[in-house]
Amino acid sequence: MSKMMTDYANRTNTIRLRRNKYQTIKAIIKIPIRCAISTIQILARKLWHHRKYIGKTLFLYLITILCLYAVRCQLPYSKLYKYCSNDAISFAAVKEVNDQRLLEAREYLSTLDASKTKIQYLQNGDSNKLRYVIGVVSVARRTDVTYKGQLGYLTQVMSKLHKVTVDNGATSDIFPFICNVDSNPGKHAEALELGTFFPNVTKSYSENVSAGHPTITSREQEKQDYVFCLETALKYKSDYVILIQDDAYPTESFYEVLEHLLKTKVETQIQRGERVTMVTNNERRLGWIKLNIPNSATNYHRNWFFFIQWICLTAVIAGISCLIFHLCKECKPLKSVPGLYCSSTDKRKRTGYISSSLMLLKTFVYVLLVVWIIGRPYYMKLRATSPYFYALEPGTSCCLVAVLYQPSTLPGLINYLQKTTCTKQLPLDFALDRYRIEKNLKQYLVTPNLFNHIGFYSALNKRFNRNGAEFVHMFDSS
């Protein structure tokens, strides 16, 4: 009997301990749940208390999005452009813009004396005091029946190069040449026609396709053509070599801006208040400066430097906006200048500081989203208003539409490219970036672009680009 009582007591104690343990666990679980419910209730009351302000904020966001959405088709680099489908209209508009540029280029060339122009450039080529050797890599673009008419990219580029150098009085400082690398150079009619105005260097058929390699991929062919043009440019004595594609259209200010950047950022710099010539013996050498990058590749998420610009631009706009609002609304008399607050009591000051901080935070978020939706290219366009606003930024691996090289780095680069086989996985621009990292060279990117890519028809891919609006809304096609 006593044993049964003992077993019963033990079972009762076990059950009681399990029940207490269960209640303890239940109580522990209820603590964060109650905290979460309490927090949600507090937030709900706060949101309900500020429902009018929140409604106004949401209304402002809605109006902003609707306004940007209404002009989305005019902003091809914005985040909302993907909701605009006007490919047919863009194709017709691209053709119209290109035909107009081509007409202006031909009219300008008709005013020149072809023989005198070519003789002058040939005499420049024999000089040892050239500032720039500009090679234009060109192939014939054989389009299909979709595009009725001539593209004339090379004509536009050479005409614009000549006009800009004449306007800047620099015709004796440059040597431009057409680098005809077409597989059948005798049928590149546009290059042959322009050969009466400008020096024309032709790559022979045997150099295009060697006997041991009858078939070459387009990427490898592009590399071989580029190396040939680099070797040709290196034969002439100059301070810099510029190699551009035949659809890289120069801006009106490209020569002036380039001279300013080279003289103030590369050749000399301000140190301790004095301008000094840069000595590069103990520093990383300059490899090249890219003069163009596709606007679609300059969004804020593409590069860490672009991301920093996004944050800084947002901070500046938000700060100025809040300051103007505060001066206009909060402190109209401006009697209390030290704190920029019109109230004299500590309580009102503390309230002012808190409200101003909250307003700055909310404005920052609002401007951050608006700047991101519109896109970086439209803000960089503001720098084109003056040559002094252009900047040298850290370069990217993308694209070789227009590149400035230092002649001292070209022999090593040419030798490296000759030993490298370019493929779809390793295109030419990536191969250059590998060489730069290996040799610890510096590269820069000029912002905004000094050359615009007008090639709606791709010579490499043998097709028209899909985003025609990028070529219609060219920033500087003059």
XYZ file of C-alpha atoms in Angstrom:
478
model
C 0.000 0.000 0.000
C 2.793 2.400 0.877
C 4.542 1.539 -2.386
C 1.421 2.426 -4.338
C 1.114 5.705 -2.511
C 4.754 6.478 -3.294
C 4.299 5.728 -7.012
C 1.195 7.896 -7.092
C 3.026 10.780 -5.437
C 5.919 10.462 -7.907
C 3.578 10.483 -10.899
C 1.768 13.481 -9.470
C 5.041 15.397 -9.014
C 6.136 14.497 -12.550
C 2.882 15.741 -14.003
C 3.127 18.936 -11.940
C 6.714 19.544 -13.120
C 5.752 19.005 -16.747
C 2.798 21.344 -16.344
C 4.995 24.034 -14.779
C 7.557 23.598 -17.541
C 4.846 23.915 -20.184
C 3.452 27.038 -18.507
C 6.961 28.536 -18.316
C 7.586 27.906 -22.020
C 4.160 29.308 -22.847
C 4.879 32.424 -20.812
C 8.253 32.886 -22.519
C 6.657 32.572 -25.955
C 3.934 35.053 -25.038
C 6.489 37.760 -24.152
C 7.717 38.522 -27.734
C 4.203 38.015 -29.076
C 2.813 40.555 -26.646
C 5.703 42.921 -27.424
C 5.038 42.589 -31.135
C 1.310 43.173 -30.663
C 1.987 46.150 -28.434
C 4.449 47.609 -30.980
C 1.956 47.131 -33.804
C -0.754 48.822 -31.771
C 1.513 51.769 -30.994
C 2.510 52.094 -34.644
C -1.099 51.839 -35.717
C -2.062 54.627 -33.318
C 0.856 56.748 -34.564
C -0.068 56.125 -38.163
C -3.694 56.927 -37.477
C -2.663 60.066 -35.632
C -0.549 61.179 -38.629
C -2.952 59.847 -41.241
C -3.326 63.227 -42.921
C 0.434 63.676 -43.295
C 0.867 60.116 -44.538
C -1.943 60.616 -47.016
C -0.286 63.763 -48.358
C 3.052 61.953 -48.663
C 1.516 59.056 -50.555
C -0.352 61.507 -52.757
C 2.943 63.304 -53.550
C 4.610 59.987 -54.446
C 1.650 59.039 -56.639
C 1.654 62.378 -58.485
C 5.412 62.146 -59.037
C 5.181 58.623 -60.442
C 2.294 59.600 -62.721
C 4.185 62.645 -64.043
C 7.289 60.564 -64.765
C 5.155 57.835 -66.314
C 3.546 60.393 -68.628
C 6.946 61.338 -70.115
C 8.473 57.854 -69.944
C 8.820 57.563 -73.733
C 10.996 60.680 -73.742
C 13.344 59.253 -71.102
C 14.938 56.137 -72.627
C 17.362 55.733 -69.718
C 14.757 55.917 -66.975
C 13.376 52.936 -65.072
C 9.921 53.542 -66.533
C 10.967 53.396 -70.177
C 10.439 49.629 -70.288
C 6.707 50.330 -70.140
C 6.941 52.284 -73.403
C 6.908 50.199 -76.584
C 7.482 52.312 -79.682
C 10.105 50.365 -81.629
C 8.602 51.172 -85.019
C 8.420 54.868 -84.257
C 11.966 54.805 -82.885
C 13.293 53.126 -86.053
C 11.727 55.762 -88.291
C 12.952 58.542 -86.016
C 16.493 57.145 -85.985
C 16.551 57.083 -89.772
C 15.313 60.656 -89.952
C 17.935 61.929 -87.504
C 20.712 59.977 -89.229
C 19.707 61.196 -92.688
C 19.742 64.797 -91.460
C 23.245 64.421 -89.976
C 24.478 62.779 -93.164
C 23.078 65.597 -95.298
C 24.818 68.218 -93.134
C 28.091 66.290 -93.282
C 28.026 66.090 -97.066
C 27.205 69.769 -97.345
C 30.184 70.601 -95.145
C 32.571 68.373 -97.138
C 31.376 70.000 -100.359
C 32.800 73.313 -99.110
C 36.312 71.832 -98.671
C 39.109 71.491 -101.181
C 39.743 67.743 -101.110
C 43.350 67.796 -102.349
C 44.455 70.649 -100.062
C 42.811 69.027 -97.038
C 44.524 65.688 -97.625
C 47.910 67.262 -98.379
C 47.753 69.230 -95.148
C 47.064 66.098 -93.121
C 49.798 64.158 -94.887
C 52.241 66.934 -94.031
C 51.073 66.715 -90.415
C 51.870 62.995 -90.472
C 55.522 63.769 -91.267
C 55.768 66.128 -88.286
C 57.227 65.155 -84.932
C 55.078 67.649 -83.009
C 51.655 66.087 -83.342
C 49.304 66.353 -80.409
C 46.900 63.585 -81.463
C 46.878 60.769 -83.973
C 43.232 59.830 -84.499
C 42.508 56.490 -86.123
C 38.967 55.672 -87.250
C 38.385 51.908 -87.431
C 35.939 51.303 -90.262
C 34.202 48.455 -92.082
C 31.467 48.568 -94.679
C 28.006 48.135 -93.196
C 25.903 46.082 -95.592
C 22.342 46.462 -94.342
C 19.264 44.615 -95.500
C 16.217 46.012 -97.257
C 14.739 47.120 -93.908
C 16.822 50.297 -94.004
C 16.397 52.082 -97.322
C 19.201 54.568 -97.785
C 22.824 55.020 -96.771
C 23.987 54.931 -93.168
C 27.004 57.163 -93.813
C 28.453 56.883 -90.295
C 32.046 57.305 -91.455
C 31.148 60.395 -93.487
C 29.488 61.998 -90.482
C 32.392 61.220 -88.153
C 35.195 62.434 -90.456
C 33.277 65.579 -91.355
C 32.660 66.400 -87.698
C 36.284 65.714 -86.728
C 37.511 68.132 -89.360
C 34.972 70.807 -88.429
C 35.761 70.669 -84.697
C 39.531 70.826 -85.217
C 39.164 73.754 -87.624
C 36.942 75.614 -85.153
C 39.595 75.126 -82.459
C 42.505 76.066 -84.746
C 44.094 72.652 -84.273
C 44.326 71.316 -87.831
C 48.131 71.303 -87.630
C 48.151 69.397 -84.321
C 46.289 66.247 -85.380
C 46.636 63.485 -87.927
C 43.319 61.707 -88.596
C 43.291 58.619 -90.769
C 40.712 56.099 -91.911
C 41.702 52.567 -90.940
C 39.901 50.453 -93.552
C 39.791 46.929 -92.106
C 36.957 45.589 -94.202
C 37.406 42.006 -95.434
C 37.014 43.366 -98.972
C 38.500 46.882 -98.691
C 38.034 47.600 -102.373
C 34.260 47.474 -101.879
C 34.204 49.859 -98.919
C 32.911 52.659 -101.132
C 32.467 55.194 -98.349
C 36.089 54.862 -97.165
C 37.373 55.112 -100.748
C 35.294 58.223 -101.358
C 36.528 59.918 -98.188
C 40.088 58.924 -99.110
C 40.201 62.003 -101.324
C 39.903 64.166 -98.191
C 41.679 62.159 -95.494
C 44.592 59.702 -95.289
C 43.339 56.164 -95.809
C 45.168 53.073 -94.523
C 43.956 49.738 -95.873
C 44.427 46.317 -94.343
C 45.104 43.767 -97.037
C 43.036 40.613 -97.416
C 45.976 38.379 -96.490
C 46.233 40.247 -93.183
C 42.532 39.853 -92.495
C 42.446 36.074 -92.947
C 45.707 34.215 -92.613
C 46.390 31.015 -94.527
C 46.467 28.925 -91.361
C 43.174 30.285 -90.075
C 40.654 30.464 -92.928
C 37.782 30.985 -90.499
C 38.005 33.489 -87.653
C 35.303 34.384 -85.143
C 33.918 37.895 -85.192
C 35.436 38.654 -81.774
C 38.903 37.547 -82.865
C 38.548 39.450 -86.137
C 37.616 42.574 -84.213
C 40.745 42.201 -82.086
C 43.028 41.705 -85.082
C 41.573 44.768 -86.796
C 42.019 46.830 -83.640
C 45.647 45.728 -83.268
C 46.345 46.645 -86.903
C 44.981 50.163 -86.378
C 46.968 50.576 -83.155
C 50.160 49.548 -84.926
C 49.423 51.996 -87.733
C 48.787 54.864 -85.303
C 51.985 54.085 -83.428
C 54.073 54.752 -86.552
C 53.400 58.463 -86.175
C 55.028 60.538 -83.435
C 52.421 62.132 -81.189
C 51.627 62.869 -77.567
C 48.488 60.728 -77.621
C 46.761 58.173 -79.820
C 42.967 58.189 -80.131
C 41.273 55.180 -81.666
C 37.565 55.443 -82.376
C 34.967 53.398 -84.191
C 33.495 54.754 -87.390
C 30.196 55.412 -85.593
C 31.727 57.441 -82.723
C 30.399 60.935 -83.411
C 32.445 63.706 -81.725
C 30.746 66.448 -79.733
C 31.299 70.120 -80.478
C 33.488 70.589 -77.413
C 35.462 67.351 -77.487
C 38.794 68.969 -78.424
C 38.496 71.838 -75.942
C 37.415 69.565 -73.096
C 40.075 66.960 -73.832
C 42.836 69.570 -73.829
C 41.586 71.001 -70.550
C 41.416 67.615 -68.833
C 44.816 66.474 -70.052
C 46.566 69.703 -69.080
C 44.926 70.030 -65.649
C 44.315 66.415 -64.589
C 46.905 64.247 -66.316
C 49.964 66.220 -67.428
C 49.901 68.637 -64.501
C 48.140 68.780 -61.162
C 47.683 71.247 -58.324
C 49.835 70.290 -55.338
C 50.097 72.573 -52.303
C 48.589 75.429 -54.243
C 51.056 75.166 -57.152
C 50.744 73.584 -60.568
C 53.386 70.914 -61.030
C 54.252 68.549 -63.858
C 53.412 64.957 -63.023
C 56.322 62.565 -62.611
C 55.140 59.021 -63.218
C 58.314 57.043 -62.525
C 57.168 55.985 -59.083
C 53.450 56.034 -59.789
C 51.008 53.854 -61.666
C 51.221 54.716 -65.339
C 48.264 55.950 -67.299
C 47.030 53.225 -69.608
C 44.127 54.889 -71.385
C 41.184 57.233 -71.043
C 37.787 56.166 -72.338
C 35.935 58.984 -74.061
C 32.589 57.198 -74.323
C 30.477 54.750 -72.393
C 26.931 53.721 -73.355
C 24.422 55.762 -71.387
C 22.491 52.605 -70.622
C 25.586 51.271 -68.796
C 25.970 54.285 -66.506
C 23.093 53.633 -64.110
C 23.844 53.933 -60.422
C 23.965 50.188 -59.734
C 26.590 49.509 -62.435
C 29.600 50.886 -60.559
C 30.544 51.688 -56.969
C 31.548 55.216 -57.985
C 28.177 55.772 -59.659
C 26.469 54.566 -56.473
C 28.388 57.107 -54.366
C 27.363 59.836 -56.816
C 23.733 58.775 -56.359
C 23.924 59.174 -52.582
C 25.816 62.489 -52.748
C 23.492 63.973 -55.361
C 20.477 62.964 -53.298
C 21.967 64.445 -50.123
C 22.686 67.775 -51.834
C 19.232 68.105 -53.411
C 17.437 67.027 -50.222
C 19.515 69.342 -48.030
C 18.979 72.388 -50.235
C 15.255 71.643 -50.550
C 14.810 71.370 -46.775
C 16.799 74.528 -46.149
C 14.746 76.536 -48.631
C 11.489 75.181 -47.196
C 12.610 75.972 -43.648
C 13.647 79.527 -44.503
C 10.415 80.185 -46.381
C 7.912 78.525 -44.018
C 9.365 78.178 -40.551
C 11.375 81.363 -40.164
C 9.924 84.064 -42.321
C 11.138 87.021 -40.179
C 14.617 85.405 -39.774
C 15.065 87.168 -36.456
C 16.786 84.227 -34.808
C 19.754 83.579 -37.086
C 21.988 81.396 -34.793
C 19.633 78.399 -34.752
C 17.560 79.436 -37.760
C 14.509 79.053 -35.489
C 12.108 81.825 -34.682
C 11.036 80.410 -31.318
C 12.963 81.268 -28.207
C 11.938 78.476 -25.838
C 13.993 75.296 -25.502
C 10.932 73.156 -26.036
C 10.132 74.788 -29.357
C 13.770 74.477 -30.399
C 13.856 70.785 -29.591
C 10.638 70.296 -31.516
C 12.126 72.233 -34.431
C 15.249 70.123 -34.507
C 13.242 66.875 -34.443
C 10.794 68.004 -37.132
C 13.631 69.272 -39.337
C 15.498 65.987 -38.994
C 12.398 63.993 -39.880
C 11.686 66.240 -42.823
C 15.272 65.869 -44.058
C 15.029 62.087 -43.790
C 11.713 61.933 -45.647
C 12.957 64.330 -48.335
C 16.127 62.271 -48.727
C 14.115 59.084 -49.343
C 11.816 60.884 -51.785
C 14.692 62.442 -53.782
C 16.607 59.149 -53.691
C 13.746 57.360 -55.436
C 13.137 60.145 -57.966
C 16.827 60.359 -58.909
C 16.982 56.585 -59.288
C 13.868 56.442 -61.491
C 15.015 59.238 -63.817
C 18.507 57.793 -64.321
C 22.077 58.993 -64.042
C 22.652 60.116 -67.678
C 20.240 63.039 -67.346
C 22.049 64.476 -64.336
C 25.466 64.011 -65.939
C 24.221 66.085 -68.878
C 24.379 69.142 -66.608
C 28.166 68.890 -66.637
C 28.238 69.476 -70.381
C 27.294 73.131 -69.889
C 30.966 74.047 -69.381
C 34.340 72.383 -70.133
C 35.287 72.990 -66.493
C 32.478 70.735 -65.273
C 33.752 67.660 -67.109
C 35.515 65.129 -64.920
C 37.823 62.131 -65.044
C 36.197 59.260 -63.186
C 37.383 55.701 -62.533
C 37.036 53.770 -65.761
C 34.994 50.632 -66.382
C 35.731 47.506 -68.398
C 32.915 48.232 -70.829
C 33.304 49.277 -74.407
C 35.920 50.712 -76.767
C 33.888 53.167 -78.829
C 36.485 55.931 -78.338
C 39.692 55.535 -76.332
C 42.749 57.748 -75.805
C 46.067 55.931 -75.289
C 49.520 56.967 -74.222
C 51.957 55.806 -76.930
C 54.352 54.439 -74.314
C 51.835 51.777 -73.252
C 50.893 50.628 -76.760
C 53.834 48.283 -77.581
C 53.134 46.141 -74.516
C 49.379 46.199 -75.158
C 49.799 45.220 -78.809
C 52.099 42.355 -77.873
C 49.612 41.131 -75.257
C 46.660 41.253 -77.652
C 48.587 39.384 -80.348
C 49.051 36.514 -77.899
C 45.419 36.594 -76.734
C 42.503 34.982 -78.547
C 39.259 36.870 -78.127
C 36.015 34.942 -77.837
C 32.426 35.633 -76.891
C 33.407 34.990 -73.269
C 36.513 37.193 -73.596
C 35.702 40.152 -75.847
C 38.242 42.818 -76.724
C 37.327 45.267 -73.959
C 37.639 42.545 -71.306
C 41.031 41.558 -72.711
C 42.222 45.154 -72.316
C 40.961 45.208 -68.753
C 42.909 42.042 -67.959
C 46.057 43.629 -69.334
C 45.458 46.764 -67.257
C 45.124 44.754 -64.054
C 48.164 42.663 -64.866
C 50.365 45.720 -65.541
C 48.809 47.848 -62.775
C 47.817 50.646 -65.158
C 45.367 53.454 -64.529
C 42.306 54.043 -66.640
C 39.828 56.912 -66.562
C 36.444 57.731 -68.018
C 35.507 61.211 -69.207
C 32.078 62.291 -67.977
C 29.929 63.268 -69.854
C 30.801 61.521 -73.123
C 33.011 63.308 -75.657
C 31.870 60.942 -78.419
C 28.337 59.720 -79.046
C 27.636 56.250 -80.400
C 25.405 56.796 -83.438
C 25.694 53.253 -84.808
C 22.109 52.047 -84.828
C 23.276 49.226 -87.114
C 25.934 47.062 -85.448
C 28.840 46.064 -87.687
C 29.849 43.348 -85.216
C 26.431 41.708 -84.743
C 25.164 42.493 -88.265
C 21.792 43.705 -87.040
C 19.923 46.797 -85.866
C 19.887 47.667 -82.199
C 16.563 47.233 -80.428
C 16.532 50.428 -78.377
C 16.197 53.015 -81.088
C 15.176 55.731 -78.631
C 18.756 55.843 -77.311
C 19.864 57.126 -80.714
C 16.926 59.485 -81.172
C 17.452 61.220 -77.843
C 21.164 61.685 -78.411
C 22.410 64.318 -75.992
C 24.660 66.120 -78.432
C 24.296 65.310 -82.072
C 25.214 68.743 -83.317
